[in-house]
mmCIF file of N, CA, C and O in Angstrom:
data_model
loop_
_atom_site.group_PDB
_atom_site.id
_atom_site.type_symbol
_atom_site.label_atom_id
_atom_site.label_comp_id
_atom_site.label_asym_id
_atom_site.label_seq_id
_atom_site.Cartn_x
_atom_site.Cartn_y
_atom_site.Cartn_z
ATOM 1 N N UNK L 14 84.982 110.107 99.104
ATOM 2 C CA UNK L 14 85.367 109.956 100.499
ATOM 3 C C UNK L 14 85.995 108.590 100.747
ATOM 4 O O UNK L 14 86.954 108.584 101.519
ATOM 5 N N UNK L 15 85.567 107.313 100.162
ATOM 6 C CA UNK L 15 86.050 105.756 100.254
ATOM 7 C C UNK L 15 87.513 106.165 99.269
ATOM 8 O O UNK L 15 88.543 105.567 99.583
ATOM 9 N N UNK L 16 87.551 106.714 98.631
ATOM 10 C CA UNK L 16 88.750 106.621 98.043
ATOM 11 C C UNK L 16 90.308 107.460 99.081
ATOM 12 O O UNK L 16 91.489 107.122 99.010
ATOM 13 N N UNK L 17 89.745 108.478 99.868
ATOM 14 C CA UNK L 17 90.741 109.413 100.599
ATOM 15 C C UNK L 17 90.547 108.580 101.757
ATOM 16 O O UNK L 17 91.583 108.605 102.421
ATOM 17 N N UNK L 18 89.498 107.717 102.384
ATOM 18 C CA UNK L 18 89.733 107.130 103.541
ATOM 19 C C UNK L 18 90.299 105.502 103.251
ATOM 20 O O UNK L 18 90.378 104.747 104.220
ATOM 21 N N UNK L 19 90.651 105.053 101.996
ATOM 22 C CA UNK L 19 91.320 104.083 101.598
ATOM 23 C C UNK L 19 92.829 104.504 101.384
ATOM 24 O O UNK L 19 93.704 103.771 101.846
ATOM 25 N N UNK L 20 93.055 105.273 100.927
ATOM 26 C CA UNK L 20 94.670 105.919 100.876
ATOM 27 C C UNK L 20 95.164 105.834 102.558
ATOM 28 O O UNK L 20 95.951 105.042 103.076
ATOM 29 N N UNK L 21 94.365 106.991 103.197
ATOM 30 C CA UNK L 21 94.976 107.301 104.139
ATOM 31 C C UNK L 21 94.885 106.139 105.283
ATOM 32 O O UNK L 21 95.512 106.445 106.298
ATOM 33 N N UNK L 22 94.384 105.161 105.319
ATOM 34 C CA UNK L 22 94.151 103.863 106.047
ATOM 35 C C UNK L 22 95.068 102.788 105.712
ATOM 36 O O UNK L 22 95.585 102.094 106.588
ATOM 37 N N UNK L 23 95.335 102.592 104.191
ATOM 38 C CA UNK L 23 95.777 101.498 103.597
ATOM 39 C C UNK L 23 96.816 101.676 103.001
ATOM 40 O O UNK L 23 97.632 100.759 103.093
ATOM 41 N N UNK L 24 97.113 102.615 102.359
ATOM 42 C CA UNK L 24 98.404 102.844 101.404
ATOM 43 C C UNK L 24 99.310 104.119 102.471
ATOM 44 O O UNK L 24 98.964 105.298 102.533
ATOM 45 N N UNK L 25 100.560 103.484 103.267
ATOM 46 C CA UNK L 25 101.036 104.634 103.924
ATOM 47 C C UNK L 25 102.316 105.342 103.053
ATOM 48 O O UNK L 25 103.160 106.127 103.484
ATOM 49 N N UNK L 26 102.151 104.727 101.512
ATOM 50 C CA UNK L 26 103.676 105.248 100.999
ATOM 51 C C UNK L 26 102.781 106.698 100.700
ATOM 52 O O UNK L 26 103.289 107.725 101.149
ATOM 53 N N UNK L 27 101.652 106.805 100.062
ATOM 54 C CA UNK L 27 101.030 108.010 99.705
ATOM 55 C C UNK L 27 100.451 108.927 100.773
ATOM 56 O O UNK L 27 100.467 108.645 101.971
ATOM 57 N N UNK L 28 99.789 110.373 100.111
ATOM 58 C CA UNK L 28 99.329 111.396 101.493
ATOM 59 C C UNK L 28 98.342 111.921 99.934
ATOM 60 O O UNK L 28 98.613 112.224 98.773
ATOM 61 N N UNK L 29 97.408 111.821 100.581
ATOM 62 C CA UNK L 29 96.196 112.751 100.042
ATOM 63 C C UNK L 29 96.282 114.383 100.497
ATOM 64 O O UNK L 29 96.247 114.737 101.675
ATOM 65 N N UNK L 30 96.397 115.277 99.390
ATOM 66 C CA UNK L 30 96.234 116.578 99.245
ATOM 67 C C UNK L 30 95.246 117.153 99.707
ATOM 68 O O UNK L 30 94.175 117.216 99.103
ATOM 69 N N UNK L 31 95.462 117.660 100.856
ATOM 70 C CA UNK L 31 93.925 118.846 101.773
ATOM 71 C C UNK L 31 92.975 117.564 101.858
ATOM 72 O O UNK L 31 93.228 116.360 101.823
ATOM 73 N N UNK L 32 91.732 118.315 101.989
ATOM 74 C CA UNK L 32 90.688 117.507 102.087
ATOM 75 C C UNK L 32 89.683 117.981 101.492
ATOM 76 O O UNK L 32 88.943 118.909 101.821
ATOM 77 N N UNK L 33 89.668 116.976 100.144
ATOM 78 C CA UNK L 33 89.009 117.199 99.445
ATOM 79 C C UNK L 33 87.631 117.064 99.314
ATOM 80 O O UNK L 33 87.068 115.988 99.516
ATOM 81 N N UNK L 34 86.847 118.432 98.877
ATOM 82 C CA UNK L 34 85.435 118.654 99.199
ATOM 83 C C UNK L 34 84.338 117.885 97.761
ATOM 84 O O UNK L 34 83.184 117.461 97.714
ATOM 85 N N UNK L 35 85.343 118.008 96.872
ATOM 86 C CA UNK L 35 84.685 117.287 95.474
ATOM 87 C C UNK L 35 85.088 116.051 95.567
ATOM 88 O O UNK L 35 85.431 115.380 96.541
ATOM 89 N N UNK L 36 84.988 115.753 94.133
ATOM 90 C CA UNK L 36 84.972 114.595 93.743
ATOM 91 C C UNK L 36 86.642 114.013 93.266
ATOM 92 O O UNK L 36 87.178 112.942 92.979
ATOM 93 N N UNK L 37 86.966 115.255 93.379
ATOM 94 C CA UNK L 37 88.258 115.256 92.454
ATOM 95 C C UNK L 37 89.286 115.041 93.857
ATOM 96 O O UNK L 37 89.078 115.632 94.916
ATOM 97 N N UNK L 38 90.689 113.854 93.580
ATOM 98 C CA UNK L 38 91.070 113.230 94.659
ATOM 99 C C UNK L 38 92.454 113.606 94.156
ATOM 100 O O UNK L 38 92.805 113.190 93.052
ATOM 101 N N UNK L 39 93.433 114.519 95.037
ATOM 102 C CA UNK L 39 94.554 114.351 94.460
ATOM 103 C C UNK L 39 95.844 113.444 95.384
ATOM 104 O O UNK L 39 95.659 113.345 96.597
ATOM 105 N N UNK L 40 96.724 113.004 94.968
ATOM 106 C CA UNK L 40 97.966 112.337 96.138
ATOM 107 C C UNK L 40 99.225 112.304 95.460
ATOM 108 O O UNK L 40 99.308 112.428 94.238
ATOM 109 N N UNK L 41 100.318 112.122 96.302
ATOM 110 C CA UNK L 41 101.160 112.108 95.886
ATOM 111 C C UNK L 41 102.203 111.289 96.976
ATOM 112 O O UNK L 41 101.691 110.702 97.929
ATOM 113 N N UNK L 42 103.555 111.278 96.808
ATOM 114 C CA UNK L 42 104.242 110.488 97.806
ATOM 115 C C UNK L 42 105.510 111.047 98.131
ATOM 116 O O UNK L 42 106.102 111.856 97.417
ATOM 117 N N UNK L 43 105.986 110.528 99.410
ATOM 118 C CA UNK L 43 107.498 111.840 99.574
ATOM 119 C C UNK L 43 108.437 110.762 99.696
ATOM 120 O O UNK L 43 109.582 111.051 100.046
ATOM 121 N N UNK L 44 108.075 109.304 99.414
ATOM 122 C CA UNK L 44 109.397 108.103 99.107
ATOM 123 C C UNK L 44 109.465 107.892 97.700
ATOM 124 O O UNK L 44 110.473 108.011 97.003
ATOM 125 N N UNK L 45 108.234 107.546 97.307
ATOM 126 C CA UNK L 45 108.038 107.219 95.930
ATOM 127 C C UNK L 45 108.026 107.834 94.719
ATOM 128 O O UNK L 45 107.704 109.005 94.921
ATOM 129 N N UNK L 46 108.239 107.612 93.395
ATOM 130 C CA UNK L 46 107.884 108.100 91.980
ATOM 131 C C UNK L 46 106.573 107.982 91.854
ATOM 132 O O UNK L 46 106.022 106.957 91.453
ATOM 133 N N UNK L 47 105.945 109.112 92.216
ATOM 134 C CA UNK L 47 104.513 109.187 91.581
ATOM 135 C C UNK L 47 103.950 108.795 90.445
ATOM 136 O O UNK L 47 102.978 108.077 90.209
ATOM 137 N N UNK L 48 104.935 109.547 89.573
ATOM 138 C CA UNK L 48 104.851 109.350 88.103
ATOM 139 C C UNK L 48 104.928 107.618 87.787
ATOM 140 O O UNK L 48 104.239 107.079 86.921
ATOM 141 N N UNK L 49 105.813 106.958 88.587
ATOM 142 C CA UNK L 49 105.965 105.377 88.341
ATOM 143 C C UNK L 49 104.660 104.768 87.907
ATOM 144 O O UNK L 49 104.197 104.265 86.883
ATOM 145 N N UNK L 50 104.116 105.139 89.614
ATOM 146 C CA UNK L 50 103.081 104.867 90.184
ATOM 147 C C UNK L 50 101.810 104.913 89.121
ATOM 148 O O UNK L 50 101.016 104.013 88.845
ATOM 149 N N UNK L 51 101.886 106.211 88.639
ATOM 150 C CA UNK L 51 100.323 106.401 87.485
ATOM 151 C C UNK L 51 101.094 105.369 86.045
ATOM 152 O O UNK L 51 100.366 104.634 85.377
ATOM 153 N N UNK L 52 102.198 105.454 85.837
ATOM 154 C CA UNK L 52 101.999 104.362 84.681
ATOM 155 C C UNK L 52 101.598 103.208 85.125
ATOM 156 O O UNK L 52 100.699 102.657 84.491
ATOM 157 N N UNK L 53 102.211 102.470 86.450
ATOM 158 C CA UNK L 53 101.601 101.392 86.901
ATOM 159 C C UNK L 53 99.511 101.136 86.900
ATOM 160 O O UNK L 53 98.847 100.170 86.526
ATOM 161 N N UNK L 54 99.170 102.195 87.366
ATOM 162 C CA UNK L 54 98.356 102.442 86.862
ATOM 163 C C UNK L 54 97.298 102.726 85.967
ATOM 164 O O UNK L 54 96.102 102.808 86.244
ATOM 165 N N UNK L 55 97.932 102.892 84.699
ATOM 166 C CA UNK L 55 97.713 103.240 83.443
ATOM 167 C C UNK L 55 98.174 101.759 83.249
ATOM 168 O O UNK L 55 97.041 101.586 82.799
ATOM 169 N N UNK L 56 98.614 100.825 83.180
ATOM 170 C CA UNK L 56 98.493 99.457 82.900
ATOM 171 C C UNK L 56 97.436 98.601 83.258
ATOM 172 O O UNK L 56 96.788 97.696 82.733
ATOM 173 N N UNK L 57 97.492 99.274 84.471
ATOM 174 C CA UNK L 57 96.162 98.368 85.199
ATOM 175 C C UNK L 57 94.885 99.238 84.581
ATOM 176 O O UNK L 57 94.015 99.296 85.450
ATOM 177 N N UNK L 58 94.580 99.767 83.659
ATOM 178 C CA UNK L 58 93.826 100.537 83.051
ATOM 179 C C UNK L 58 93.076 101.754 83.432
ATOM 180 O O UNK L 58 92.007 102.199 83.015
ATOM 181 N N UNK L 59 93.796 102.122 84.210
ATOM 182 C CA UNK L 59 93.543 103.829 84.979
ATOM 183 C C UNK L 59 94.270 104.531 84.605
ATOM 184 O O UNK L 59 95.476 104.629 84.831
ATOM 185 N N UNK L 60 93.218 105.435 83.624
ATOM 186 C CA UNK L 60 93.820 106.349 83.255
ATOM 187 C C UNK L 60 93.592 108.133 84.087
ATOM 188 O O UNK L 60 92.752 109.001 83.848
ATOM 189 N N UNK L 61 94.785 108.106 85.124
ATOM 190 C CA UNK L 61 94.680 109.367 85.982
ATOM 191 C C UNK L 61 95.521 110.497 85.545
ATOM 192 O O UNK L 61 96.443 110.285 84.757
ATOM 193 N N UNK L 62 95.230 111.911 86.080
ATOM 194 C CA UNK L 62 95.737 112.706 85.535
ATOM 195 C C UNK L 62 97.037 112.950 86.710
ATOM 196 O O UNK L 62 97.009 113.035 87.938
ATOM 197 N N UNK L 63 98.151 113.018 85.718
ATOM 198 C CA UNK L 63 99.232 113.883 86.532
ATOM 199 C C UNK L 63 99.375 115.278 86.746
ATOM 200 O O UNK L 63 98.776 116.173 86.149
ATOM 201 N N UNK L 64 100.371 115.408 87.810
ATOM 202 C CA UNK L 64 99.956 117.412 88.133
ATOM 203 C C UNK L 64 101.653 117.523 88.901
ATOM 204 O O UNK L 64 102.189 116.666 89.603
ATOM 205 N N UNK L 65 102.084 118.560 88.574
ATOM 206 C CA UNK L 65 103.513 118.878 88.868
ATOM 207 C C UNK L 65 103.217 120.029 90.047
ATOM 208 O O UNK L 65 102.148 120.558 90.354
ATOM 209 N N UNK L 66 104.555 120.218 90.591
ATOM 210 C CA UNK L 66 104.912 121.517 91.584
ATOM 211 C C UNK L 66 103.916 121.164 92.669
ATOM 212 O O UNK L 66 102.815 121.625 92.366
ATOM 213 N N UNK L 67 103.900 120.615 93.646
ATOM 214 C CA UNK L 67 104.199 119.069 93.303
ATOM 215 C C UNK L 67 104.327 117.895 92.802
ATOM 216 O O UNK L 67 103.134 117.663 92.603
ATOM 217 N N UNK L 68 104.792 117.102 92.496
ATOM 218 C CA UNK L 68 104.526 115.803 91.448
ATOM 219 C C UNK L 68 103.263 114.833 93.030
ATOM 220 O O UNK L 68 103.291 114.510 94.218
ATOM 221 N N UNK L 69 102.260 114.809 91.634
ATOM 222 C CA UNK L 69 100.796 114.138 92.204
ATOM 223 C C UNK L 69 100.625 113.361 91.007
ATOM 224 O O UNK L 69 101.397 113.194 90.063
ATOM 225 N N UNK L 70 99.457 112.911 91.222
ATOM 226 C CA UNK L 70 98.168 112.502 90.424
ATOM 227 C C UNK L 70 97.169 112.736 90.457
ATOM 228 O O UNK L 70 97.108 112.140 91.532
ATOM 229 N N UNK L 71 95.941 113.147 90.278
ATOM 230 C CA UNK L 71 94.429 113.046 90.643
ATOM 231 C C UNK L 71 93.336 111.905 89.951
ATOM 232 O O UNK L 71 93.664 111.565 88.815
ATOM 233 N N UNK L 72 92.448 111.457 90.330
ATOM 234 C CA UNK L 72 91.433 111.196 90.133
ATOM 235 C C UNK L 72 90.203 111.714 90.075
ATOM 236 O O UNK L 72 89.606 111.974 91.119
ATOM 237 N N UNK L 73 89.717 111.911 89.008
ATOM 238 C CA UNK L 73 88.810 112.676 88.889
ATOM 239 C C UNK L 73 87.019 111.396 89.033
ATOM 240 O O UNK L 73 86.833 110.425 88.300
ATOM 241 N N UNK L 74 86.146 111.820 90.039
ATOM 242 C CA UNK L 74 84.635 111.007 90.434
ATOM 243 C C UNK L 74 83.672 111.292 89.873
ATOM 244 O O UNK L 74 83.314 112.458 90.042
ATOM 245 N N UNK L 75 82.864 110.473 89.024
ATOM 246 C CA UNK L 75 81.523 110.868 88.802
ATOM 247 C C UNK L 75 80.415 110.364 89.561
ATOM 248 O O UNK L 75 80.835 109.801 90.572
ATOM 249 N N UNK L 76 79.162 110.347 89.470
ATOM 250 C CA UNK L 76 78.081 109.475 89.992
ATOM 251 C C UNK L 76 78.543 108.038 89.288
ATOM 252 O O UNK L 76 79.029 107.081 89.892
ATOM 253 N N UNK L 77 78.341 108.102 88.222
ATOM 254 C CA UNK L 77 78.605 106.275 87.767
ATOM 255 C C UNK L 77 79.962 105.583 88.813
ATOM 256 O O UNK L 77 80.476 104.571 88.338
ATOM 257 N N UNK L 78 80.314 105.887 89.646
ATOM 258 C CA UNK L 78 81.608 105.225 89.818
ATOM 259 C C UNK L 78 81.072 104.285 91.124
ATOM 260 O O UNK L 78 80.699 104.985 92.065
ATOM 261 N N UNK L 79 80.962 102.753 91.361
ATOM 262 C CA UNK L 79 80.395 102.343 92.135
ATOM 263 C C UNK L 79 81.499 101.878 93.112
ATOM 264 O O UNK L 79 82.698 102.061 92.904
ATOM 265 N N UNK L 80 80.909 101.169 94.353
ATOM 266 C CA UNK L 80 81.660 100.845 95.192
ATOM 267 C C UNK L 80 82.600 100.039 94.992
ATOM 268 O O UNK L 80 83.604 99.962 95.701
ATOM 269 N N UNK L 81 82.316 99.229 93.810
ATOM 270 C CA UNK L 81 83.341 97.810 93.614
ATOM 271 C C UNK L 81 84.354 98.538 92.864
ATOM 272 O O UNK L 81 85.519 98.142 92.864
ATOM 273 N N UNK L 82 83.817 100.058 91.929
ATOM 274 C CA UNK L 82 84.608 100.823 91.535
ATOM 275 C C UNK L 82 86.133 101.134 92.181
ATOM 276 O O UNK L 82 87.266 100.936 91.741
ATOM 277 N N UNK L 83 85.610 101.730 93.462
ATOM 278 C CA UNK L 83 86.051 102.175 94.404
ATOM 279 C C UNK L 83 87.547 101.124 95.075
ATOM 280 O O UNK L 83 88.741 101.406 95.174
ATOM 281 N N UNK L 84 86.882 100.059 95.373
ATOM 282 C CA UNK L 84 87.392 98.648 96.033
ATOM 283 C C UNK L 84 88.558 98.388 95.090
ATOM 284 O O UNK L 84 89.683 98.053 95.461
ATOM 285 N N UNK L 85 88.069 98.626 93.494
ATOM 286 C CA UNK L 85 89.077 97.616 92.605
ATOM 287 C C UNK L 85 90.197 98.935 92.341
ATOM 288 O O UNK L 85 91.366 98.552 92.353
ATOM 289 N N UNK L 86 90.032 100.223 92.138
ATOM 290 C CA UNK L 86 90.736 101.094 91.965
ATOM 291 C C UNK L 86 92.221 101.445 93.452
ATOM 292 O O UNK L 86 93.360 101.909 93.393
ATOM 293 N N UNK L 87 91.279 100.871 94.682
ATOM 294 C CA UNK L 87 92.095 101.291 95.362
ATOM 295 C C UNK L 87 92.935 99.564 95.735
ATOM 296 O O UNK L 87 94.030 99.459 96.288
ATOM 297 N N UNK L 88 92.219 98.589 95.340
ATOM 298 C CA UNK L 88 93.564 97.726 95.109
ATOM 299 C C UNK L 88 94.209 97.498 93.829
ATOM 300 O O UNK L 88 94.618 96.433 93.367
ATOM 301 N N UNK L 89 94.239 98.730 93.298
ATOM 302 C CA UNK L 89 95.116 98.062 91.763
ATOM 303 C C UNK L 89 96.381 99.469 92.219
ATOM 304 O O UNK L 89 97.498 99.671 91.743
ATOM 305 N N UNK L 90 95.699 100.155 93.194
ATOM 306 C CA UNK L 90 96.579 101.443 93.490
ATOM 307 C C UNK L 90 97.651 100.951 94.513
ATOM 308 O O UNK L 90 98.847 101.242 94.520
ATOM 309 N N UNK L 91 96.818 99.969 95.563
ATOM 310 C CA UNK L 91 97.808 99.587 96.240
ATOM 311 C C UNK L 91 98.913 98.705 95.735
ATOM 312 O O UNK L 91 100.050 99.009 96.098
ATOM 313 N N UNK L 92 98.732 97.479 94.819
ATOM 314 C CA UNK L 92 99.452 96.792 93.785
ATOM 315 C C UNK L 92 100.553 97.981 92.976
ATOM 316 O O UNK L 92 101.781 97.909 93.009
ATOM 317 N N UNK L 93 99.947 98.783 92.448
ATOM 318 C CA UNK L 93 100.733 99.680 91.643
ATOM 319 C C UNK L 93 101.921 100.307 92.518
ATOM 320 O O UNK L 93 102.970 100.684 91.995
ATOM 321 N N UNK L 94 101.708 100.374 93.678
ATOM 322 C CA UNK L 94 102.394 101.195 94.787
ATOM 323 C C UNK L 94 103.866 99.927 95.212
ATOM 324 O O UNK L 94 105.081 100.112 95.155
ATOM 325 N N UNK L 95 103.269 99.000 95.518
ATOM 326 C CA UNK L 95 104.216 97.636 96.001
ATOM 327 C C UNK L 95 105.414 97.226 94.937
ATOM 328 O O UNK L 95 106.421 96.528 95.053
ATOM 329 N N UNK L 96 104.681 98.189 93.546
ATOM 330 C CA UNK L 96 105.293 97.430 92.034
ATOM 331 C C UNK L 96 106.384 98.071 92.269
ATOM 332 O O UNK L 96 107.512 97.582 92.202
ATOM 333 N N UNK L 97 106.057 99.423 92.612
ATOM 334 C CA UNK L 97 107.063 100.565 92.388
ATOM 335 C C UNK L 97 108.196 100.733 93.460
ATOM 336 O O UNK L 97 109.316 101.240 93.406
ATOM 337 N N UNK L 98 107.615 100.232 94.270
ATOM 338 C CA UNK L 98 108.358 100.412 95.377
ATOM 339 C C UNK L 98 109.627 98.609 95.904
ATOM 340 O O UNK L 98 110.583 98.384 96.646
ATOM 341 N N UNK L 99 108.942 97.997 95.139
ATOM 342 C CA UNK L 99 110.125 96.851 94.779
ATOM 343 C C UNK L 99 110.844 97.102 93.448
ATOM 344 O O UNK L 99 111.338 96.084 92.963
ATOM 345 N N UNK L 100 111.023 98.319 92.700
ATOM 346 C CA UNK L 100 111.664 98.541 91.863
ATOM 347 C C UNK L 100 112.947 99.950 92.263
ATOM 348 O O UNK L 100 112.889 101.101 91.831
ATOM 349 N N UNK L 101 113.691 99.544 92.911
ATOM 350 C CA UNK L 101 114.140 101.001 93.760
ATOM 351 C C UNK L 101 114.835 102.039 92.372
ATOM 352 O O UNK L 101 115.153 103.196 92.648
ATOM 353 N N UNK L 102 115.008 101.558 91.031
ATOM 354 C CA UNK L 102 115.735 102.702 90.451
ATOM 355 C C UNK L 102 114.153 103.377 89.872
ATOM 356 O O UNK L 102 114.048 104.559 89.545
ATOM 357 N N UNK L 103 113.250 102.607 89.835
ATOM 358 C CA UNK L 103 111.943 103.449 89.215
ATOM 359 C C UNK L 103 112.036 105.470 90.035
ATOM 360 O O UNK L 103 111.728 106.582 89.607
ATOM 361 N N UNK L 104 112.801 104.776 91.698
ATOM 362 C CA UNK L 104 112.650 105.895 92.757
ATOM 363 C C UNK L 104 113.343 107.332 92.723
ATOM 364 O O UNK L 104 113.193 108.383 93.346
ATOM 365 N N UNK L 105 114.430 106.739 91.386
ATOM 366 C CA UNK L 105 115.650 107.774 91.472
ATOM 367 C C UNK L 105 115.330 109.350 91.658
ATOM 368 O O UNK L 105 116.252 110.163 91.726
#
């Protein structure tokens, strides 16, 4: 729930998919390269899954995942987002 009410509060390039009842978080963006976005990500050492028809990503939650979890994931997402989005051919 901190992760879909951190997107949708903080990051306005992205939109969280439905509303998700698990754990499992999907988003995607209608300016941005998603795909950019998860390698940016995958640098910052998140490794998330991509998903086509739409182009997304998800995150998948367990119990171990703590709040600072939470905090550091959704500012390395927002960083990842700023990267991509000061790179305009990443957007093509």
């Amino acid at each position: 729930k901190a992760i879909v009410a951190g997107i949708r509060r903080d990051i306005p390039e992205l939109h969280v998919f439905g509303e998700p009842a698990t754990s499992v978080v999907a988003f995607g963006s209608r300016t941005l390269n998603v795909y950019a976005i998860n390698d940016a990500m995958s640098k910052a050492g998140w490794h998330l899954n991509a998903l086509q028809n739409p182009p997304a990503v998800h995150i998948a939650c367990t119990l171990l995942v703590s709040e600072e979890t939470v905090r550091q994931f959704l500012s390395d997402l927002k960083e990842s987002v700023a990267s991509v989005k000061a790179q305009p051919l990443l957007n093509l």
